[in-house]
PDB file of C-alpha atoms in Angstrom:
ATOM      1  CA  MET A  13     -44.382   1.798 -21.624  1.00 37.00           C
ATOM      2  CA  SER A  14     -41.334   1.652 -19.280  1.00 43.00           C
ATOM      3  CA  ALA A  15     -40.591   4.480 -16.792  1.00 44.00           C
ATOM      4  CA  VAL A  16     -37.942   7.018 -17.557  1.00 42.00           C
ATOM      5  CA  TYR A  17     -34.993   7.202 -15.037  1.00 41.00           C
ATOM      6  CA  PRO A  18     -32.122   9.499 -14.605  1.00 41.00           C
ATOM      7  CA  THR A  19     -28.780   8.336 -16.170  1.00 47.00           C
ATOM      8  CA  ALA A  20     -26.996   7.729 -12.921  1.00 78.00           C
ATOM      9  CA  SER A  21     -29.526   5.414 -11.328  1.00 93.00           C
ATOM     10  CA  PRO A  22     -30.059   1.684 -10.572  1.00 95.00           C
ATOM     11  CA  SER A  23     -32.628   1.429 -13.469  1.00 95.00           C
ATOM     12  CA  ALA A  24     -30.319   3.075 -15.926  1.00 95.00           C
ATOM     13  CA  ALA A  25     -27.446   0.618 -15.012  1.00 95.00           C
ATOM     14  CA  ALA A  26     -29.786  -2.375 -15.285  1.00 96.00           C
ATOM     15  CA  ALA A  27     -31.017  -1.248 -18.741  1.00 96.00           C
ATOM     16  CA  ARG A  28     -27.532  -0.650 -19.934  1.00 96.00           C
ATOM     17  CA  PHE A  29     -26.026  -3.912 -18.818  1.00 97.00           C
ATOM     18  CA  THR A  30     -29.028  -6.261 -19.731  1.00 97.00           C
ATOM     19  CA  GLY A  31     -30.202  -4.531 -22.837  1.00 96.00           C
ATOM     20  CA  ARG A  32     -33.783  -4.537 -21.560  1.00 96.00           C
ATOM     21  CA  SER A  33     -36.277  -1.858 -20.717  1.00 96.00           C
ATOM     22  CA  VAL A  34     -37.032  -1.261 -17.058  1.00 96.00           C
ATOM     23  CA  THR A  35     -40.565  -1.447 -15.710  1.00 97.00           C
ATOM     24  CA  GLY A  36     -39.994  -0.638 -12.092  1.00 96.00           C
ATOM     25  CA  GLU A  37     -37.529  -0.618  -9.244  1.00 95.00           C
ATOM     26  CA  ARG A  38     -37.639  -1.305  -5.486  1.00 96.00           C
ATOM     27  CA  PRO A  39     -34.883  -0.025  -3.170  1.00 95.00           C
ATOM     28  CA  LEU A  40     -33.772  -2.568  -0.578  1.00 95.00           C
ATOM     29  CA  SER A  41     -31.156  -0.440   1.149  1.00 92.00           C
ATOM     30  CA  GLY A  42     -29.073   2.646   0.444  1.00 89.00           C
ATOM     31  CA  SER A  43     -26.891   0.736  -2.051  1.00 92.00           C
ATOM     32  CA  LEU A  44     -29.052  -2.148  -3.251  1.00 95.00           C
ATOM     33  CA  THR A  45     -32.041  -2.106  -5.596  1.00 96.00           C
ATOM     34  CA  GLU A  46     -34.290  -4.712  -7.219  1.00 97.00           C
ATOM     35  CA  VAL A  47     -35.028  -3.643 -10.764  1.00 97.00           C
ATOM     36  CA  ALA A  48     -37.794  -5.291 -12.813  1.00 97.00           C
ATOM     37  CA  LEU A  49     -37.212  -5.801 -16.631  1.00 97.00           C
ATOM     38  CA  ASP A  50     -39.760  -5.911 -19.415  1.00 97.00           C
ATOM     39  CA  ASP A  51     -39.089  -9.604 -19.983  1.00 96.00           C
ATOM     40  CA  GLY A  52     -40.357 -10.511 -16.476  1.00 95.00           C
ATOM     41  CA  ARG A  53     -36.908 -10.941 -14.853  1.00 96.00           C
ATOM     42  CA  THR A  54     -35.782  -9.029 -11.803  1.00 97.00           C
ATOM     43  CA  VAL A  55     -32.095  -8.149 -11.386  1.00 98.00           C
ATOM     44  CA  MET A  56     -30.158  -6.808  -8.411  1.00 98.00           C
ATOM     45  CA  VAL A  57     -28.338  -3.464  -8.768  1.00 98.00           C
ATOM     46  CA  LYS A  58     -25.632  -2.590  -6.297  1.00 96.00           C
ATOM     47  CA  ARG A  59     -23.968   0.769  -6.030  1.00 93.00           C
ATOM     48  CA  GLY A  60     -20.231   0.514  -5.062  1.00 89.00           C
ATOM     49  CA  ASP A  61     -19.556   2.255  -1.823  1.00 81.00           C
ATOM     50  CA  GLY A  62     -15.842   2.947  -2.585  1.00 79.00           C
ATOM     51  CA  ALA A  63     -13.611   3.641  -5.566  1.00 79.00           C
ATOM     52  CA  GLY A  64     -13.387   0.411  -7.700  1.00 88.00           C
ATOM     53  CA  ALA A  65     -15.670  -1.538  -5.179  1.00 92.00           C
ATOM     54  CA  ALA A  66     -18.214  -2.608  -7.892  1.00 94.00           C
ATOM     55  CA  ARG A  67     -15.467  -3.807 -10.272  1.00 94.00           C
ATOM     56  CA  ALA A  68     -13.660  -5.711  -7.423  1.00 95.00           C
ATOM     57  CA  GLU A  69     -16.856  -7.486  -6.433  1.00 97.00           C
ATOM     58  CA  ALA A  70     -17.757  -8.321 -10.096  1.00 97.00           C
ATOM     59  CA  ALA A  71     -14.215  -9.774 -10.628  1.00 97.00           C
ATOM     60  CA  GLY A  72     -14.614 -11.872  -7.479  1.00 98.00           C
ATOM     61  CA  LEU A  73     -18.003 -13.242  -8.539  1.00 98.00           C
ATOM     62  CA  ARG A  74     -16.658 -14.084 -11.946  1.00 98.00           C
ATOM     63  CA  TRP A  75     -13.629 -15.856 -10.426  1.00 98.00           C
ATOM     64  CA  LEU A  76     -15.703 -17.971  -8.107  1.00 98.00           C
ATOM     65  CA  ALA A  77     -18.226 -18.810 -10.842  1.00 98.00           C
ATOM     66  CA  GLY A  78     -15.274 -19.750 -13.111  1.00 97.00           C
ATOM     67  CA  SER A  79     -14.480 -22.680 -10.758  1.00 97.00           C
ATOM     68  CA  GLY A  80     -17.721 -24.348 -11.807  1.00 97.00           C
ATOM     69  CA  THR A  81     -18.401 -25.300  -8.244  1.00 98.00           C
ATOM     70  CA  VAL A  82     -20.437 -23.079  -5.886  1.00 97.00           C
ATOM     71  CA  ARG A  83     -23.571 -21.259  -7.210  1.00 97.00           C
ATOM     72  CA  ILE A  84     -23.009 -17.533  -8.032  1.00 98.00           C
ATOM     73  CA  PRO A  85     -25.361 -15.079  -9.484  1.00 98.00           C
ATOM     74  CA  VAL A  86     -24.718 -14.227 -13.064  1.00 97.00           C
ATOM     75  CA  VAL A  87     -23.016 -10.892 -13.545  1.00 98.00           C
ATOM     76  CA  HIS A  88     -24.679  -8.844 -16.296  1.00 98.00           C
ATOM     77  CA  GLY A  89     -22.203  -5.852 -16.053  1.00 96.00           C
ATOM     78  CA  ASP A  90     -20.316  -3.563 -13.876  1.00 95.00           C
ATOM     79  CA  ASP A  91     -18.436  -0.255 -14.016  1.00 93.00           C
ATOM     80  CA  GLU A  92     -16.849   2.086 -11.563  1.00 90.00           C
ATOM     81  CA  HIS A  93     -20.204   2.679  -9.788  1.00 92.00           C
ATOM     82  CA  TRP A  94     -22.711  -0.131 -10.409  1.00 95.00           C
ATOM     83  CA  LEU A  95     -22.841  -3.902 -10.367  1.00 97.00           C
ATOM     84  CA  VAL A  96     -25.839  -5.742 -11.967  1.00 98.00           C
ATOM     85  CA  THR A  97     -26.434  -9.457 -11.202  1.00 98.00           C
ATOM     86  CA  ASP A  98     -29.241 -11.997 -11.269  1.00 97.00           C
ATOM     87  CA  ARG A  99     -31.571 -12.074  -8.328  1.00 97.00           C
ATOM     88  CA  VAL A 100     -31.646 -15.252  -6.379  1.00 96.00           C
ATOM     89  CA  ALA A 101     -35.165 -16.600  -5.742  1.00 95.00           C
ATOM     90  CA  ARG A 102     -35.089 -17.418  -2.034  1.00 95.00           C
ATOM     91  CA  GLY A 103     -35.928 -20.877  -0.549  1.00 95.00           C
ATOM     92  CA  ARG A 104     -35.130 -22.575   2.764  1.00 93.00           C
ATOM     93  CA  ALA A 105     -31.950 -23.821   4.229  1.00 95.00           C
ATOM     94  CA  SER A 106     -32.581 -27.636   3.887  1.00 96.00           C
ATOM     95  CA  ALA A 107     -30.282 -30.365   5.044  1.00 97.00           C
ATOM     96  CA  GLY A 108     -29.703 -31.455   1.536  1.00 96.00           C
ATOM     97  CA  ALA A 109     -28.798 -27.914   0.411  1.00 97.00           C
ATOM     98  CA  ALA A 110     -26.391 -27.639   3.317  1.00 97.00           C
ATOM     99  CA  ALA A 111     -24.535 -30.963   2.350  1.00 98.00           C
ATOM    100  CA  ARG A 112     -24.325 -29.810  -1.248  1.00 97.00           C
ATOM    101  CA  PHE A 113     -22.956 -26.466  -0.158  1.00 98.00           C
ATOM    102  CA  GLY A 114     -20.271 -28.167   1.993  1.00 98.00           C
ATOM    103  CA  ARG A 115     -19.200 -30.318  -1.115  1.00 98.00           C
ATOM    104  CA  ASP A 116     -19.226 -27.326  -3.458  1.00 98.00           C
ATOM    105  CA  LEU A 117     -17.246 -25.202  -1.097  1.00 98.00           C
ATOM    106  CA  ALA A 118     -14.575 -27.835  -0.826  1.00 98.00           C
ATOM    107  CA  ALA A 119     -14.372 -27.943  -4.646  1.00 98.00           C
ATOM    108  CA  LEU A 120     -14.178 -24.169  -4.777  1.00 98.00           C
ATOM    109  CA  HIS A 121     -11.258 -24.115  -2.391  1.00 98.00           C
ATOM    110  CA  ALA A 122      -9.588 -26.886  -4.345  1.00 98.00           C
ATOM    111  CA  ALA A 123      -9.737 -24.807  -7.557  1.00 98.00           C
ATOM    112  CA  GLY A 124      -6.940 -22.847  -6.015  1.00 98.00           C
ATOM    113  CA  ALA A 125      -5.176 -19.543  -6.529  1.00 98.00           C
ATOM    114  CA  PRO A 126      -1.836 -18.454  -7.828  1.00 98.00           C
ATOM    115  CA  ALA A 127      -0.619 -17.192  -4.475  1.00 98.00           C
ATOM    116  CA  PHE A 128      -1.905 -16.161  -0.974  1.00 98.00           C
ATOM    117  CA  GLY A 129      -3.414 -12.740  -1.528  1.00 98.00           C
ATOM    118  CA  ALA A 130      -3.830 -13.203  -5.273  1.00 98.00           C
ATOM    119  CA  ALA A 131      -6.611 -10.993  -6.534  1.00 97.00           C
ATOM    120  CA  PRO A 132      -9.204 -12.413  -8.911  1.00 97.00           C
ATOM    121  CA  PRO A 133      -8.259 -11.907 -12.678  1.00 96.00           C
ATOM    122  CA  GLY A 134      -9.172  -8.325 -13.503  1.00 92.00           C
ATOM    123  CA  GLY A 135      -9.617  -7.510  -9.861  1.00 93.00           C
ATOM    124  CA  PRO A 136      -7.792  -4.626  -8.269  1.00 92.00           C
ATOM    125  CA  GLU A 137      -4.989  -4.889  -5.623  1.00 94.00           C
ATOM    126  CA  ASP A 138      -6.956  -2.377  -3.504  1.00 93.00           C
ATOM    127  CA  ALA A 139     -10.195  -4.130  -2.873  1.00 94.00           C
ATOM    128  CA  TYR A 140     -12.695  -4.281  -0.083  1.00 94.00           C
ATOM    129  CA  ILE A 141     -14.120  -6.522   2.641  1.00 95.00           C
ATOM    130  CA  GLY A 142     -17.600  -5.117   3.309  1.00 90.00           C
ATOM    131  CA  LEU A 143     -16.881  -1.392   3.739  1.00 90.00           C
ATOM    132  CA  ALA A 144     -13.330  -1.852   4.758  1.00 94.00           C
ATOM    133  CA  PRO A 145     -10.457  -1.487   2.252  1.00 94.00           C
ATOM    134  CA  MET A 146      -8.506  -4.811   1.770  1.00 96.00           C
ATOM    135  CA  ARG A 147      -5.262  -5.193  -0.191  1.00 95.00           C
ATOM    136  CA  ASN A 148      -4.574  -8.168  -2.224  1.00 96.00           C
ATOM    137  CA  VAL A 149      -0.854  -8.497  -2.094  1.00 95.00           C
ATOM    138  CA  PRO A 150       0.623 -11.898  -3.171  1.00 97.00           C
ATOM    139  CA  GLY A 151       2.816 -13.987  -0.890  1.00 97.00           C
ATOM    140  CA  ASP A 152       3.972 -17.553  -0.779  1.00 96.00           C
ATOM    141  CA  ASP A 153       4.101 -18.024   2.929  1.00 97.00           C
ATOM    142  CA  TRP A 154       0.674 -18.068   4.639  1.00 98.00           C
ATOM    143  CA  PRO A 155       1.622 -17.257   8.243  1.00 98.00           C
ATOM    144  CA  ARG A 156       3.726 -14.195   7.201  1.00 98.00           C
ATOM    145  CA  TRP A 157       1.161 -13.047   4.611  1.00 98.00           C
ATOM    146  CA  TYR A 158      -1.829 -13.445   6.978  1.00 98.00           C
ATOM    147  CA  ALA A 159      -0.074 -11.462   9.729  1.00 98.00           C
ATOM    148  CA  GLU A 160       1.117  -8.736   7.425  1.00 98.00           C
ATOM    149  CA  HIS A 161      -1.916  -8.258   5.132  1.00 97.00           C
ATOM    150  CA  ARG A 162      -4.912  -9.606   7.057  1.00 98.00           C
ATOM    151  CA  VAL A 163      -4.400  -9.113  10.747  1.00 98.00           C
ATOM    152  CA  LEU A 164      -1.935  -6.265  11.436  1.00 98.00           C
ATOM    153  CA  PRO A 165      -3.438  -3.640   9.212  1.00 97.00           C
ATOM    154  CA  TYR A 166      -6.787  -3.850  10.935  1.00 98.00           C
ATOM    155  CA  LEU A 167      -5.243  -4.139  14.334  1.00 98.00           C
ATOM    156  CA  ARG A 168      -3.336  -0.887  13.702  1.00 97.00           C
ATOM    157  CA  GLY A 169      -6.535   0.776  12.542  1.00 97.00           C
ATOM    158  CA  ALA A 170      -8.383  -0.376  15.659  1.00 97.00           C
ATOM    159  CA  VAL A 171      -5.524   0.808  17.973  1.00 97.00           C
ATOM    160  CA  ASP A 172      -5.467   4.248  16.255  1.00 96.00           C
ATOM    161  CA  SER A 173      -9.097   4.633  16.823  1.00 95.00           C
ATOM    162  CA  GLY A 174      -8.952   3.585  20.437  1.00 96.00           C
ATOM    163  CA  THR A 175     -11.095   0.567  19.886  1.00 97.00           C
ATOM    164  CA  VAL A 176      -8.303  -1.852  20.878  1.00 97.00           C
ATOM    165  CA  ARG A 177      -6.041  -0.920  23.741  1.00 95.00           C
ATOM    166  CA  SER A 178      -2.226  -1.290  23.685  1.00 92.00           C
ATOM    167  CA  ALA A 179      -1.966  -4.169  25.966  1.00 92.00           C
ATOM    168  CA  GLU A 180      -4.669  -6.035  24.048  1.00 96.00           C
ATOM    169  CA  ALA A 181      -2.810  -5.308  20.818  1.00 97.00           C
ATOM    170  CA  ALA A 182       0.268  -6.969  22.282  1.00 97.00           C
ATOM    171  CA  ASP A 183      -1.541 -10.271  22.583  1.00 97.00           C
ATOM    172  CA  VAL A 184      -2.666 -10.141  18.882  1.00 97.00           C
ATOM    173  CA  GLU A 185       0.856  -9.177  17.848  1.00 98.00           C
ATOM    174  CA  ARG A 186       2.115 -12.137  19.812  1.00 97.00           C
ATOM    175  CA  ILE A 187      -0.208 -14.428  17.797  1.00 97.00           C
ATOM    176  CA  CYS A 188       1.267 -13.033  14.631  1.00 97.00           C
ATOM    177  CA  GLU A 189       4.756 -13.956  15.836  1.00 97.00           C
ATOM    178  CA  LEU A 190       3.657 -17.475  16.713  1.00 97.00           C
ATOM    179  CA  LEU A 191       1.721 -18.052  13.454  1.00 97.00           C
ATOM    180  CA  PRO A 192       4.389 -20.365  11.958  1.00 96.00           C
ATOM    181  CA  VAL A 193       3.720 -22.638  14.975  1.00 94.00           C
ATOM    182  CA  LEU A 194      -0.031 -22.128  15.190  1.00 95.00           C
ATOM    183  CA  ALA A 195      -0.965 -22.378  11.479  1.00 95.00           C
ATOM    184  CA  GLY A 196      -0.847 -26.140  11.268  1.00 94.00           C
ATOM    185  CA  PRO A 197       0.440 -28.040   8.195  1.00 96.00           C
ATOM    186  CA  ALA A 198       1.284 -25.954   5.119  1.00 96.00           C
ATOM    187  CA  GLU A 199      -1.560 -25.866   2.491  1.00 97.00           C
ATOM    188  CA  PRO A 200      -1.569 -24.505  -1.056  1.00 97.00           C
ATOM    189  CA  PRO A 201      -3.436 -21.281  -1.681  1.00 98.00           C
ATOM    190  CA  ALA A 202      -7.142 -21.938  -1.852  1.00 98.00           C
ATOM    191  CA  ARG A 203      -9.762 -19.881  -3.866  1.00 98.00           C
ATOM    192  CA  LEU A 204     -11.665 -18.058  -1.120  1.00 98.00           C
ATOM    193  CA  HIS A 205     -14.886 -16.254  -1.000  1.00 98.00           C
ATOM    194  CA  GLY A 206     -13.331 -14.161   1.566  1.00 97.00           C
ATOM    195  CA  ASP A 207     -16.268 -12.773   3.383  1.00 97.00           C
ATOM    196  CA  LEU A 208     -18.168 -15.926   4.045  1.00 97.00           C
ATOM    197  CA  TRP A 209     -20.586 -14.973   6.793  1.00 95.00           C
ATOM    198  CA  ASN A 210     -24.145 -16.339   6.894  1.00 94.00           C
ATOM    199  CA  GLY A 211     -25.628 -13.164   5.331  1.00 95.00           C
ATOM    200  CA  ASN A 212     -23.624 -13.756   2.172  1.00 97.00           C
ATOM    201  CA  VAL A 213     -25.039 -17.340   1.783  1.00 97.00           C
ATOM    202  CA  LEU A 214     -28.491 -17.142   0.030  1.00 97.00           C
ATOM    203  CA  TRP A 215     -30.472 -20.419   0.248  1.00 97.00           C
ATOM    204  CA  GLY A 216     -32.233 -20.584  -3.075  1.00 97.00           C
ATOM    205  CA  ALA A 217     -35.604 -21.853  -4.189  1.00 96.00           C
ATOM    206  CA  ASP A 218     -33.646 -24.249  -6.422  1.00 95.00           C
ATOM    207  CA  GLY A 219     -32.361 -26.148  -3.385  1.00 95.00           C
ATOM    208  CA  GLN A 220     -28.838 -24.753  -3.655  1.00 96.00           C
ATOM    209  CA  ALA A 221     -26.790 -22.344  -1.598  1.00 97.00           C
ATOM    210  CA  HIS A 222     -25.711 -19.233  -3.672  1.00 98.00           C
ATOM    211  CA  LEU A 223     -22.827 -17.022  -2.616  1.00 98.00           C
ATOM    212  CA  ILE A 224     -22.911 -13.143  -2.940  1.00 97.00           C
ATOM    213  CA  ASP A 225     -20.720 -10.195  -1.830  1.00 97.00           C
ATOM    214  CA  PRO A 226     -17.343 -11.861  -1.918  1.00 97.00           C
ATOM    215  CA  ALA A 227     -14.029 -10.408  -0.938  1.00 97.00           C
ATOM    216  CA  ALA A 228     -12.330 -13.042  -3.172  1.00 98.00           C
ATOM    217  CA  HIS A 229      -8.645 -13.790  -2.981  1.00 98.00           C
ATOM    218  CA  GLY A 230      -6.165 -16.626  -2.598  1.00 98.00           C
ATOM    219  CA  GLY A 231      -5.882 -17.654   1.048  1.00 98.00           C
ATOM    220  CA  HIS A 232      -6.138 -20.447   3.551  1.00 98.00           C
ATOM    221  CA  ARG A 233      -9.305 -22.478   3.241  1.00 98.00           C
ATOM    222  CA  GLU A 234      -9.708 -22.659   7.021  1.00 98.00           C
ATOM    223  CA  THR A 235     -10.328 -18.896   6.922  1.00 98.00           C
ATOM    224  CA  ASP A 236     -13.623 -19.213   4.970  1.00 98.00           C
ATOM    225  CA  LEU A 237     -14.803 -22.055   7.292  1.00 98.00           C
ATOM    226  CA  ALA A 238     -13.857 -19.966  10.428  1.00 97.00           C
ATOM    227  CA  MET A 239     -15.873 -17.050   9.095  1.00 96.00           C
ATOM    228  CA  LEU A 240     -18.858 -19.213   8.343  1.00 96.00           C
ATOM    229  CA  ARG A 241     -18.737 -20.449  11.978  1.00 95.00           C
ATOM    230  CA  LEU A 242     -18.368 -16.873  13.384  1.00 94.00           C
ATOM    231  CA  PHE A 243     -21.769 -15.614  12.706  1.00 88.00           C
ATOM    232  CA  GLY A 244     -23.629 -18.839  12.600  1.00 89.00           C
ATOM    233  CA  CYS A 245     -25.012 -20.729   9.519  1.00 94.00           C
ATOM    234  CA  PRO A 246     -27.969 -23.023   9.226  1.00 95.00           C
ATOM    235  CA  HIS A 247     -27.067 -26.668   9.387  1.00 97.00           C
ATOM    236  CA  LEU A 248     -23.388 -25.789   9.872  1.00 97.00           C
ATOM    237  CA  GLU A 249     -22.369 -29.199  11.113  1.00 97.00           C
ATOM    238  CA  LEU A 250     -23.843 -30.736   7.958  1.00 98.00           C
ATOM    239  CA  VAL A 251     -21.916 -28.263   5.819  1.00 98.00           C
ATOM    240  CA  LEU A 252     -18.685 -29.101   7.669  1.00 98.00           C
ATOM    241  CA  ALA A 253     -19.220 -32.857   7.465  1.00 98.00           C
ATOM    242  CA  ALA A 254     -19.880 -32.779   3.742  1.00 98.00           C
ATOM    243  CA  TYR A 255     -16.849 -30.567   3.311  1.00 98.00           C
ATOM    244  CA  GLU A 256     -14.660 -32.973   5.152  1.00 98.00           C
ATOM    245  CA  GLU A 257     -15.901 -35.916   3.233  1.00 98.00           C
ATOM    246  CA  GLU A 258     -14.836 -34.135   0.035  1.00 97.00           C
ATOM    247  CA  ALA A 259     -11.729 -32.622   1.346  1.00 98.00           C
ATOM    248  CA  PRO A 260     -10.557 -33.596   4.800  1.00 98.00           C
ATOM    249  CA  LEU A 261      -9.136 -30.816   7.014  1.00 98.00           C
ATOM    250  CA  ALA A 262      -5.714 -31.072   8.718  1.00 97.00           C
ATOM    251  CA  ASP A 263      -5.640 -32.346  12.238  1.00 96.00           C
ATOM    252  CA  GLY A 264      -6.288 -29.646  14.805  1.00 95.00           C
ATOM    253  CA  TRP A 265      -8.216 -27.407  12.488  1.00 96.00           C
ATOM    254  CA  ALA A 266     -10.877 -26.773  15.142  1.00 95.00           C
ATOM    255  CA  ASP A 267      -8.319 -25.370  17.559  1.00 95.00           C
ATOM    256  CA  ARG A 268      -7.191 -22.977  14.805  1.00 97.00           C
ATOM    257  CA  VAL A 269     -10.635 -21.412  14.237  1.00 97.00           C
ATOM    258  CA  GLY A 270      -9.985 -18.429  16.515  1.00 97.00           C
ATOM    259  CA  VAL A 271      -6.765 -17.631  14.709  1.00 97.00           C
ATOM    260  CA  HIS A 272      -8.494 -17.426  11.404  1.00 98.00           C
ATOM    261  CA  GLN A 273     -11.386 -15.419  12.983  1.00 98.00           C
ATOM    262  CA  LEU A 274      -8.915 -12.653  13.964  1.00 98.00           C
ATOM    263  CA  PHE A 275      -9.162 -11.270  10.482  1.00 97.00           C
ATOM    264  CA  PRO A 276     -12.920 -10.758  10.274  1.00 97.00           C
ATOM    265  CA  LEU A 277     -13.092  -9.790  13.932  1.00 98.00           C
ATOM    266  CA  LEU A 278     -10.597  -6.991  13.505  1.00 98.00           C
ATOM    267  CA  VAL A 279     -12.316  -5.802  10.361  1.00 97.00           C
ATOM    268  CA  HIS A 280     -15.516  -5.544  12.330  1.00 97.00           C
ATOM    269  CA  ALA A 281     -13.788  -3.884  15.173  1.00 97.00           C
ATOM    270  CA  VAL A 282     -12.556  -1.178  12.724  1.00 97.00           C
ATOM    271  CA  LEU A 283     -16.041  -0.737  11.228  1.00 96.00           C
ATOM    272  CA  PHE A 284     -18.358  -1.351  14.172  1.00 96.00           C
ATOM    273  CA  GLY A 285     -16.436  -0.880  17.385  1.00 95.00           C
ATOM    274  CA  ARG A 286     -15.537  -2.222  20.739  1.00 95.00           C
ATOM    275  CA  GLY A 287     -17.693  -5.356  20.916  1.00 96.00           C
ATOM    276  CA  TYR A 288     -15.816  -7.023  18.110  1.00 97.00           C
ATOM    277  CA  ALA A 289     -12.417  -5.833  19.501  1.00 97.00           C
ATOM    278  CA  GLU A 290     -13.208  -7.769  22.695  1.00 97.00           C
ATOM    279  CA  GLN A 291     -14.052 -10.863  20.654  1.00 97.00           C
ATOM    280  CA  ALA A 292     -10.795 -10.527  18.790  1.00 97.00           C
ATOM    281  CA  VAL A 293      -8.739 -10.237  21.981  1.00 97.00           C
ATOM    282  CA  THR A 294     -10.651 -13.177  23.492  1.00 97.00           C
ATOM    283  CA  ALA A 295      -9.799 -15.343  20.474  1.00 96.00           C
ATOM    284  CA  ALA A 296      -6.178 -14.242  20.556  1.00 97.00           C
ATOM    285  CA  ARG A 297      -5.725 -15.101  24.232  1.00 96.00           C
ATOM    286  CA  ALA A 298      -7.393 -18.520  23.905  1.00 95.00           C
ATOM    287  CA  ALA A 299      -4.906 -19.296  21.102  1.00 94.00           C
ATOM    288  CA  LEU A 300      -2.041 -18.086  23.279  1.00 94.00           C
ATOM    289  CA  ARG A 301      -3.227 -20.412  26.130  1.00 92.00           C
ATOM    290  CA  ARG A 302      -3.360 -23.363  23.746  1.00 86.00           C
ATOM    291  CA  ALA A 303       0.184 -22.565  22.498  1.00 83.00           C
ATOM    292  CA  GLY A 304       1.388 -22.769  26.102  1.00 73.00           C
TER     293      GLY A 304
END
């Protein structure tokens, strides 16, 4: 006989969205719980940390899965508070899995988006990257859009909190002015995961990389790759080599990594403080030196 849980609980959400009885649950964090079902499966139940966060994440997962490229956990259901997905059985990060991931990521990006900043179908304009608000406002010019909607909002937040100093902010603002020159050749909007750090890449027992916790939107494909490099990734060079075999990157892309990392670094500065602000300023100043 299954246990009885309160209505507003991970187990109640799992039962409602899967149509199965619950036999147990195991909290993994304040917002994430494994829930065992009576058919032997285990699902992941996540509580949204902000208004609409669960729905935004679910829309992103479905949009990525709809490309038929990267592996995405099946979404069983979502509402204003809860998201229920399949659990990924964990394996190891093998060289073969890394190469497959690189090819699949290239195919995901090539699936495209209607515009830079385009939200996933059914996803809100006011979304999230981690715990930070992120607005999905469409634009057709990547340098202008990236400065206005991905760099400057978080720079202002970091300055307002005292995490970034005024003189440092001027260097980041100068990068935004120079983006038409620094951005490299124009590219069409790519379908981005949007928060592609190593913790959101799960290496499955099936020999595949599975992606979770997206901040999905239309953007520049180099942004996903820069974020993957920022916090490290097993077999990263194999991932990148396979990616380039599938979809070669524009000349000079390695020199633009720091420019694309400004977005996640400033988000982290807002959320976690001065150490990330220093990294953002270092990246900005290195790009300024390269620009002459």
